[in-house]
Amino acid sequence: MKTKYFFIALLLSLFSVGALAAGSPLNESFTNLIALTNNAIEVGAKGDAQAFVDSTTIALEALSEQNDQGSSIRLQRANSKIKSALKAGKAGNVPEGVSLLEKAVVEMQKK
């Protein structure tokens, strides 16, 4: 009877370790990604649509590389906003793209 409880406790502890591993990466840093996104915001504020698209593409590529190292909910939310900003920029709606990038930075800065 005691061995039954021992195995149940062992299984529960294994499942709890797996649940902890499913969270966001412990040393997740958005410093580089925020800098690239802020650069795209500055470029967008000048109104040059092509330069905005280029700088947003660079930020999106950096996000993709960071996502390969470990994904998190904040990274996923920022990803969707940056992709939408790129789409807006390609459509010529740079102010909307800048607004979306600003929201992406806010997402990345959340704790």
mmCIF file of N, CA and C in Angstrom:
data_model
loop_
_atom_site.group_PDB
_atom_site.id
_atom_site.type_symbol
_atom_site.label_atom_id
_atom_site.label_comp_id
_atom_site.label_asym_id
_atom_site.label_seq_id
_atom_site.Cartn_x
_atom_site.Cartn_y
_atom_site.Cartn_z
ATOM 1 N N MET A 1 0.819 -1.183 0.000
ATOM 2 C CA MET A 1 0.000 0.000 0.000
ATOM 3 C C MET A 1 0.873 1.262 0.000
ATOM 4 N N LYS A 2 1.976 1.246 0.769
ATOM 5 C CA LYS A 2 2.854 2.400 0.824
ATOM 6 C C LYS A 2 3.541 2.624 -0.518
ATOM 7 N N THR A 3 3.872 1.568 -1.217
ATOM 8 C CA THR A 3 4.528 1.720 -2.515
ATOM 9 C C THR A 3 3.581 2.365 -3.531
ATOM 10 N N LYS A 4 2.296 2.089 -3.401
ATOM 11 C CA LYS A 4 1.307 2.694 -4.288
ATOM 12 C C LYS A 4 1.350 4.216 -4.129
ATOM 13 N N TYR A 5 1.375 4.712 -2.901
ATOM 14 C CA TYR A 5 1.412 6.146 -2.652
ATOM 15 C C TYR A 5 2.749 6.750 -3.087
ATOM 16 N N PHE A 6 3.799 5.985 -2.942
ATOM 17 C CA PHE A 6 5.110 6.449 -3.372
ATOM 18 C C PHE A 6 5.114 6.685 -4.880
ATOM 19 N N PHE A 7 4.567 5.745 -5.646
ATOM 20 C CA PHE A 7 4.530 5.883 -7.099
ATOM 21 C C PHE A 7 3.601 7.019 -7.526
ATOM 22 N N ILE A 8 2.516 7.203 -6.829
ATOM 23 C CA ILE A 8 1.619 8.322 -7.142
ATOM 24 C C ILE A 8 2.337 9.649 -6.899
ATOM 25 N N ALA A 9 3.038 9.752 -5.772
ATOM 26 C CA ALA A 9 3.795 10.970 -5.460
ATOM 27 C C ALA A 9 4.893 11.203 -6.491
ATOM 28 N N LEU A 10 5.537 10.133 -6.914
ATOM 29 C CA LEU A 10 6.591 10.248 -7.918
ATOM 30 C C LEU A 10 6.023 10.754 -9.244
ATOM 31 N N LEU A 11 4.907 10.202 -9.662
ATOM 32 C CA LEU A 11 4.271 10.642 -10.910
ATOM 33 C C LEU A 11 3.834 12.097 -10.827
ATOM 34 N N LEU A 12 3.248 12.490 -9.717
ATOM 35 C CA LEU A 12 2.819 13.877 -9.558
ATOM 36 C C LEU A 12 3.997 14.845 -9.603
ATOM 37 N N SER A 13 5.097 14.462 -9.003
ATOM 38 C CA SER A 13 6.263 15.338 -9.026
ATOM 39 C C SER A 13 6.831 15.461 -10.444
ATOM 40 N N LEU A 14 6.805 14.389 -11.212
ATOM 41 C CA LEU A 14 7.280 14.451 -12.591
ATOM 42 C C LEU A 14 6.398 15.355 -13.438
ATOM 43 N N PHE A 15 5.087 15.268 -13.237
ATOM 44 C CA PHE A 15 4.174 16.122 -13.992
ATOM 45 C C PHE A 15 4.335 17.584 -13.601
ATOM 46 N N SER A 16 4.586 17.858 -12.342
ATOM 47 C CA SER A 16 4.751 19.254 -11.928
ATOM 48 C C SER A 16 6.031 19.848 -12.492
ATOM 49 N N VAL A 17 7.091 19.086 -12.621
ATOM 50 C CA VAL A 17 8.326 19.566 -13.233
ATOM 51 C C VAL A 17 8.079 19.882 -14.702
ATOM 52 N N GLY A 18 7.321 19.060 -15.373
ATOM 53 C CA GLY A 18 6.987 19.305 -16.770
ATOM 54 C C GLY A 18 6.148 20.551 -16.936
ATOM 55 N N ALA A 19 5.263 20.824 -16.007
ATOM 56 C CA ALA A 19 4.430 22.021 -16.077
ATOM 57 C C ALA A 19 5.271 23.279 -15.896
ATOM 58 N N LEU A 20 6.274 23.245 -15.054
ATOM 59 C CA LEU A 20 7.136 24.402 -14.870
ATOM 60 C C LEU A 20 7.952 24.685 -16.124
ATOM 61 N N ALA A 21 8.345 23.669 -16.808
ATOM 62 C CA ALA A 21 9.162 23.839 -18.008
ATOM 63 C C ALA A 21 8.367 24.463 -19.148
ATOM 64 N N ALA A 22 7.042 24.414 -19.078
ATOM 65 C CA ALA A 22 6.218 24.929 -20.153
ATOM 66 C C ALA A 22 6.068 26.444 -20.107
ATOM 67 N N GLY A 23 6.565 27.112 -19.077
ATOM 68 C CA GLY A 23 6.453 28.562 -18.958
ATOM 69 C C GLY A 23 7.422 29.278 -19.880
ATOM 70 N N SER A 24 7.520 30.590 -19.708
ATOM 71 C CA SER A 24 8.413 31.365 -20.548
ATOM 72 C C SER A 24 9.864 31.135 -20.133
ATOM 73 N N PRO A 25 10.792 31.341 -21.043
ATOM 74 C CA PRO A 25 12.200 31.162 -20.718
ATOM 75 C C PRO A 25 12.618 32.048 -19.544
ATOM 76 N N LEU A 26 13.461 31.524 -18.671
ATOM 77 C CA LEU A 26 13.845 32.257 -17.472
ATOM 78 C C LEU A 26 14.671 33.500 -17.783
ATOM 79 N N ASN A 27 15.568 33.413 -18.714
ATOM 80 C CA ASN A 27 16.465 34.520 -19.017
ATOM 81 C C ASN A 27 16.061 35.250 -20.296
ATOM 82 N N GLU A 28 14.780 35.379 -20.501
ATOM 83 C CA GLU A 28 14.277 35.999 -21.716
ATOM 84 C C GLU A 28 14.591 37.495 -21.695
ATOM 85 N N SER A 29 15.268 37.963 -22.715
ATOM 86 C CA SER A 29 15.612 39.372 -22.818
ATOM 87 C C SER A 29 15.117 39.908 -24.151
ATOM 88 N N PHE A 30 14.425 41.021 -24.079
ATOM 89 C CA PHE A 30 13.909 41.653 -25.288
ATOM 90 C C PHE A 30 14.702 42.908 -25.658
ATOM 91 N N THR A 31 15.863 43.102 -25.059
ATOM 92 C CA THR A 31 16.635 44.334 -25.231
ATOM 93 C C THR A 31 16.918 44.622 -26.707
ATOM 94 N N ASN A 32 17.474 43.663 -27.419
ATOM 95 C CA ASN A 32 17.802 43.856 -28.832
ATOM 96 C C ASN A 32 16.536 44.042 -29.658
ATOM 97 N N LEU A 33 15.544 43.241 -29.401
ATOM 98 C CA LEU A 33 14.297 43.318 -30.163
ATOM 99 C C LEU A 33 13.584 44.650 -29.933
ATOM 100 N N ILE A 34 13.586 45.136 -28.705
ATOM 101 C CA ILE A 34 12.967 46.434 -28.413
ATOM 102 C C ILE A 34 13.734 47.548 -29.124
ATOM 103 N N ALA A 35 15.060 47.472 -29.132
ATOM 104 C CA ALA A 35 15.866 48.489 -29.815
ATOM 105 C C ALA A 35 15.561 48.513 -31.312
ATOM 106 N N LEU A 36 15.471 47.343 -31.925
ATOM 107 C CA LEU A 36 15.156 47.275 -33.359
ATOM 108 C C LEU A 36 13.745 47.783 -33.650
ATOM 109 N N THR A 37 12.816 47.459 -32.766
ATOM 110 C CA THR A 37 11.440 47.914 -32.945
ATOM 111 C C THR A 37 11.351 49.430 -32.764
ATOM 112 N N ASN A 38 12.051 49.962 -31.761
ATOM 113 C CA ASN A 38 12.077 51.420 -31.571
ATOM 114 C C ASN A 38 12.700 52.127 -32.768
ATOM 115 N N ASN A 39 13.698 51.498 -33.375
ATOM 116 C CA ASN A 39 14.300 52.064 -34.584
ATOM 117 C C ASN A 39 13.272 52.120 -35.714
ATOM 118 N N ALA A 40 12.493 51.061 -35.853
ATOM 119 C CA ALA A 40 11.451 51.045 -36.884
ATOM 120 C C ALA A 40 10.392 52.113 -36.601
ATOM 121 N N ILE A 41 10.092 52.347 -35.332
ATOM 122 C CA ILE A 41 9.129 53.387 -34.966
ATOM 123 C C ILE A 41 9.673 54.758 -35.368
ATOM 124 N N GLU A 42 10.954 55.009 -35.092
ATOM 125 C CA GLU A 42 11.574 56.282 -35.460
ATOM 126 C C GLU A 42 11.571 56.478 -36.974
ATOM 127 N N VAL A 43 11.878 55.421 -37.703
ATOM 128 C CA VAL A 43 11.874 55.499 -39.165
ATOM 129 C C VAL A 43 10.453 55.770 -39.657
ATOM 130 N N GLY A 44 9.474 55.113 -39.058
ATOM 131 C CA GLY A 44 8.082 55.328 -39.448
ATOM 132 C C GLY A 44 7.591 56.727 -39.163
ATOM 133 N N ALA A 45 8.105 57.325 -38.106
ATOM 134 C CA ALA A 45 7.704 58.694 -37.765
ATOM 135 C C ALA A 45 8.141 59.689 -38.832
ATOM 136 N N LYS A 46 9.150 59.334 -39.610
ATOM 137 C CA LYS A 46 9.624 60.206 -40.692
ATOM 138 C C LYS A 46 8.749 60.086 -41.937
ATOM 139 N N GLY A 47 7.932 59.023 -41.993
ATOM 140 C CA GLY A 47 6.965 58.894 -43.084
ATOM 141 C C GLY A 47 7.427 58.125 -44.307
ATOM 142 N N ASP A 48 8.635 57.629 -44.333
ATOM 143 C CA ASP A 48 9.132 56.868 -45.490
ATOM 144 C C ASP A 48 8.639 55.428 -45.381
ATOM 145 N N ALA A 49 7.662 55.080 -46.202
ATOM 146 C CA ALA A 49 7.017 53.767 -46.110
ATOM 147 C C ALA A 49 8.001 52.626 -46.379
ATOM 148 N N GLN A 50 8.835 52.767 -47.402
ATOM 149 C CA GLN A 50 9.763 51.674 -47.743
ATOM 150 C C GLN A 50 10.797 51.469 -46.643
ATOM 151 N N ALA A 51 11.313 52.557 -46.091
ATOM 152 C CA ALA A 51 12.281 52.440 -44.998
ATOM 153 C C ALA A 51 11.615 51.827 -43.771
ATOM 154 N N PHE A 52 10.350 52.168 -43.551
ATOM 155 C CA PHE A 52 9.597 51.586 -42.438
ATOM 156 C C PHE A 52 9.441 50.084 -42.633
ATOM 157 N N VAL A 53 9.083 49.674 -43.822
ATOM 158 C CA VAL A 53 8.920 48.247 -44.125
ATOM 159 C C VAL A 53 10.253 47.516 -43.933
ATOM 160 N N ASP A 54 11.336 48.112 -44.411
ATOM 161 C CA ASP A 54 12.661 47.484 -44.278
ATOM 162 C C ASP A 54 13.064 47.317 -42.807
ATOM 163 N N SER A 55 12.889 48.374 -42.019
ATOM 164 C CA SER A 55 13.295 48.294 -40.609
ATOM 165 C C SER A 55 12.368 47.380 -39.807
ATOM 166 N N THR A 56 11.097 47.335 -40.168
ATOM 167 C CA THR A 56 10.166 46.429 -39.495
ATOM 168 C C THR A 56 10.494 44.984 -39.848
ATOM 169 N N THR A 57 10.915 44.747 -41.081
ATOM 170 C CA THR A 57 11.322 43.409 -41.502
ATOM 171 C C THR A 57 12.534 42.940 -40.704
ATOM 172 N N ILE A 58 13.470 43.830 -40.458
ATOM 173 C CA ILE A 58 14.651 43.482 -39.659
ATOM 174 C C ILE A 58 14.234 43.106 -38.240
ATOM 175 N N ALA A 59 13.312 43.883 -37.655
ATOM 176 C CA ALA A 59 12.819 43.573 -36.303
ATOM 177 C C ALA A 59 12.105 42.224 -36.290
ATOM 178 N N LEU A 60 11.333 41.941 -37.325
ATOM 179 C CA LEU A 60 10.607 40.669 -37.406
ATOM 180 C C LEU A 60 11.567 39.491 -37.552
ATOM 181 N N GLU A 61 12.641 39.675 -38.298
ATOM 182 C CA GLU A 61 13.646 38.615 -38.434
ATOM 183 C C GLU A 61 14.338 38.349 -37.097
ATOM 184 N N ALA A 62 14.632 39.415 -36.349
ATOM 185 C CA ALA A 62 15.250 39.246 -35.027
ATOM 186 C C ALA A 62 14.293 38.535 -34.080
ATOM 187 N N LEU A 63 13.020 38.861 -34.186
ATOM 188 C CA LEU A 63 12.021 38.190 -33.354
ATOM 189 C C LEU A 63 11.960 36.712 -33.702
ATOM 190 N N SER A 64 12.034 36.394 -34.967
ATOM 191 C CA SER A 64 12.009 34.999 -35.400
ATOM 192 C C SER A 64 13.203 34.227 -34.843
ATOM 193 N N GLU A 65 14.371 34.856 -34.853
ATOM 194 C CA GLU A 65 15.563 34.211 -34.299
ATOM 195 C C GLU A 65 15.412 33.991 -32.799
ATOM 196 N N GLN A 66 14.858 34.987 -32.109
ATOM 197 C CA GLN A 66 14.658 34.843 -30.666
ATOM 198 C C GLN A 66 13.608 33.773 -30.373
ATOM 199 N N ASN A 67 12.623 33.674 -31.228
ATOM 200 C CA ASN A 67 11.578 32.662 -31.067
ATOM 201 C C ASN A 67 12.155 31.260 -31.216
ATOM 202 N N ASP A 68 13.194 31.110 -32.042
ATOM 203 C CA ASP A 68 13.840 29.812 -32.209
ATOM 204 C C ASP A 68 14.534 29.361 -30.927
ATOM 205 N N GLN A 69 14.965 30.320 -30.108
ATOM 206 C CA GLN A 69 15.641 30.000 -28.858
ATOM 207 C C GLN A 69 14.660 29.647 -27.748
ATOM 208 N N GLY A 70 13.431 30.056 -27.874
ATOM 209 C CA GLY A 70 12.421 29.759 -26.864
ATOM 210 C C GLY A 70 11.282 30.747 -26.970
ATOM 211 N N SER A 71 10.099 30.236 -27.106
ATOM 212 C CA SER A 71 8.934 31.093 -27.281
ATOM 213 C C SER A 71 8.261 31.379 -25.950
ATOM 214 N N SER A 72 7.561 32.491 -25.901
ATOM 215 C CA SER A 72 6.771 32.843 -24.729
ATOM 216 C C SER A 72 5.523 33.562 -25.206
ATOM 217 N N ILE A 73 4.583 33.752 -24.312
ATOM 218 C CA ILE A 73 3.338 34.419 -24.683
ATOM 219 C C ILE A 73 3.615 35.871 -25.062
ATOM 220 N N ARG A 74 4.555 36.531 -24.362
ATOM 221 C CA ARG A 74 4.881 37.918 -24.706
ATOM 222 C C ARG A 74 5.497 38.004 -26.099
ATOM 223 N N LEU A 75 6.334 37.048 -26.416
ATOM 224 C CA LEU A 75 6.964 37.019 -27.733
ATOM 225 C C LEU A 75 5.925 36.769 -28.824
ATOM 226 N N GLN A 76 4.988 35.888 -28.567
ATOM 227 C CA GLN A 76 3.939 35.594 -29.540
ATOM 228 C C GLN A 76 3.047 36.810 -29.779
ATOM 229 N N ARG A 77 2.712 37.525 -28.703
ATOM 230 C CA ARG A 77 1.871 38.727 -28.851
ATOM 231 C C ARG A 77 2.610 39.812 -29.623
ATOM 232 N N ALA A 78 3.884 39.989 -29.315
ATOM 233 C CA ALA A 78 4.680 40.979 -30.037
ATOM 234 C C ALA A 78 4.813 40.582 -31.506
ATOM 235 N N ASN A 79 4.967 39.295 -31.756
ATOM 236 C CA ASN A 79 5.091 38.787 -33.125
ATOM 237 C C ASN A 79 3.865 39.156 -33.955
ATOM 238 N N SER A 80 2.674 38.947 -33.404
ATOM 239 C CA SER A 80 1.462 39.250 -34.163
ATOM 240 C C SER A 80 1.345 40.743 -34.440
ATOM 241 N N LYS A 81 1.752 41.576 -33.488
ATOM 242 C CA LYS A 81 1.673 43.020 -33.682
ATOM 243 C C LYS A 81 2.704 43.499 -34.709
ATOM 244 N N ILE A 82 3.901 42.946 -34.669
ATOM 245 C CA ILE A 82 4.928 43.353 -35.630
ATOM 246 C C ILE A 82 4.551 42.895 -37.040
ATOM 247 N N LYS A 83 3.995 41.699 -37.160
ATOM 248 C CA LYS A 83 3.531 41.235 -38.475
ATOM 249 C C LYS A 83 2.427 42.138 -39.011
ATOM 250 N N SER A 84 1.509 42.537 -38.143
ATOM 251 C CA SER A 84 0.431 43.438 -38.560
ATOM 252 C C SER A 84 0.989 44.802 -38.949
ATOM 253 N N ALA A 85 2.011 45.265 -38.226
ATOM 254 C CA ALA A 85 2.643 46.541 -38.556
ATOM 255 C C ALA A 85 3.312 46.479 -39.927
ATOM 256 N N LEU A 86 3.947 45.360 -40.210
ATOM 257 C CA LEU A 86 4.584 45.175 -41.513
ATOM 258 C C LEU A 86 3.536 45.193 -42.626
ATOM 259 N N LYS A 87 2.441 44.521 -42.382
ATOM 260 C CA LYS A 87 1.347 44.490 -43.364
ATOM 261 C C LYS A 87 0.799 45.900 -43.587
ATOM 262 N N ALA A 88 0.617 46.657 -42.514
ATOM 263 C CA ALA A 88 0.121 48.031 -42.631
ATOM 264 C C ALA A 88 1.114 48.896 -43.396
ATOM 265 N N GLY A 89 2.398 48.719 -43.108
ATOM 266 C CA GLY A 89 3.425 49.489 -43.805
ATOM 267 C C GLY A 89 3.459 49.187 -45.289
ATOM 268 N N LYS A 90 3.316 47.929 -45.632
ATOM 269 C CA LYS A 90 3.297 47.546 -47.053
ATOM 270 C C LYS A 90 2.081 48.117 -47.763
ATOM 271 N N ALA A 91 0.987 48.314 -47.010
ATOM 272 C CA ALA A 91 -0.221 48.899 -47.585
ATOM 273 C C ALA A 91 -0.151 50.423 -47.625
ATOM 274 N N GLY A 92 0.953 50.980 -47.096
ATOM 275 C CA GLY A 92 1.128 52.423 -47.108
ATOM 276 C C GLY A 92 0.568 53.131 -45.886
ATOM 277 N N ASN A 93 0.073 52.378 -44.923
ATOM 278 C CA ASN A 93 -0.494 52.965 -43.711
ATOM 279 C C ASN A 93 0.558 52.951 -42.597
ATOM 280 N N VAL A 94 1.549 53.817 -42.749
ATOM 281 C CA VAL A 94 2.668 53.858 -41.809
ATOM 282 C C VAL A 94 2.220 54.267 -40.398
ATOM 283 N N PRO A 95 1.330 55.258 -40.227
ATOM 284 C CA PRO A 95 0.911 55.615 -38.865
ATOM 285 C C PRO A 95 0.283 54.442 -38.094
ATOM 286 N N GLU A 96 -0.503 53.631 -38.771
ATOM 287 C CA GLU A 96 -1.077 52.443 -38.126
ATOM 288 C C GLU A 96 0.028 51.451 -37.774
ATOM 289 N N GLY A 97 0.988 51.297 -38.671
ATOM 290 C CA GLY A 97 2.114 50.407 -38.408
ATOM 291 C C GLY A 97 2.931 50.859 -37.212
ATOM 292 N N VAL A 98 3.161 52.156 -37.104
ATOM 293 C CA VAL A 98 3.902 52.699 -35.964
ATOM 294 C C VAL A 98 3.140 52.427 -34.671
ATOM 295 N N SER A 99 1.834 52.634 -34.709
ATOM 296 C CA SER A 99 1.005 52.376 -33.524
ATOM 297 C C SER A 99 1.088 50.913 -33.094
ATOM 298 N N LEU A 100 1.067 50.014 -34.046
ATOM 299 C CA LEU A 100 1.174 48.584 -33.738
ATOM 300 C C LEU A 100 2.543 48.237 -33.164
ATOM 301 N N LEU A 101 3.590 48.855 -33.686
ATOM 302 C CA LEU A 101 4.929 48.611 -33.147
ATOM 303 C C LEU A 101 5.041 49.133 -31.713
ATOM 304 N N GLU A 102 4.429 50.267 -31.448
ATOM 305 C CA GLU A 102 4.440 50.796 -30.079
ATOM 306 C C GLU A 102 3.746 49.822 -29.122
ATOM 307 N N LYS A 103 2.659 49.224 -29.591
ATOM 308 C CA LYS A 103 1.950 48.231 -28.768
ATOM 309 C C LYS A 103 2.806 46.977 -28.575
ATOM 310 N N ALA A 104 3.578 46.618 -29.593
ATOM 311 C CA ALA A 104 4.465 45.452 -29.482
ATOM 312 C C ALA A 104 5.537 45.706 -28.428
ATOM 313 N N VAL A 105 6.071 46.918 -28.384
ATOM 314 C CA VAL A 105 7.084 47.256 -27.378
ATOM 315 C C VAL A 105 6.484 47.158 -25.983
ATOM 316 N N VAL A 106 5.257 47.641 -25.826
ATOM 317 C CA VAL A 106 4.578 47.540 -24.527
ATOM 318 C C VAL A 106 4.435 46.075 -24.122
ATOM 319 N N GLU A 107 4.070 45.219 -25.063
ATOM 320 C CA GLU A 107 3.948 43.773 -24.786
ATOM 321 C C GLU A 107 5.271 43.192 -24.315
ATOM 322 N N MET A 108 6.356 43.567 -24.992
ATOM 323 C CA MET A 108 7.658 43.019 -24.651
ATOM 324 C C MET A 108 8.147 43.507 -23.290
ATOM 325 N N GLN A 109 7.693 44.675 -22.882
ATOM 326 C CA GLN A 109 8.147 45.244 -21.611
ATOM 327 C C GLN A 109 7.336 44.747 -20.417
ATOM 328 N N LYS A 110 6.229 44.068 -20.657
ATOM 329 C CA LYS A 110 5.412 43.554 -19.560
ATOM 330 C C LYS A 110 6.193 42.504 -18.774
ATOM 331 N N LYS A 111 5.929 42.448 -17.495
ATOM 332 C CA LYS A 111 6.566 41.442 -16.635
ATOM 333 C C LYS A 111 5.596 40.343 -16.322
#
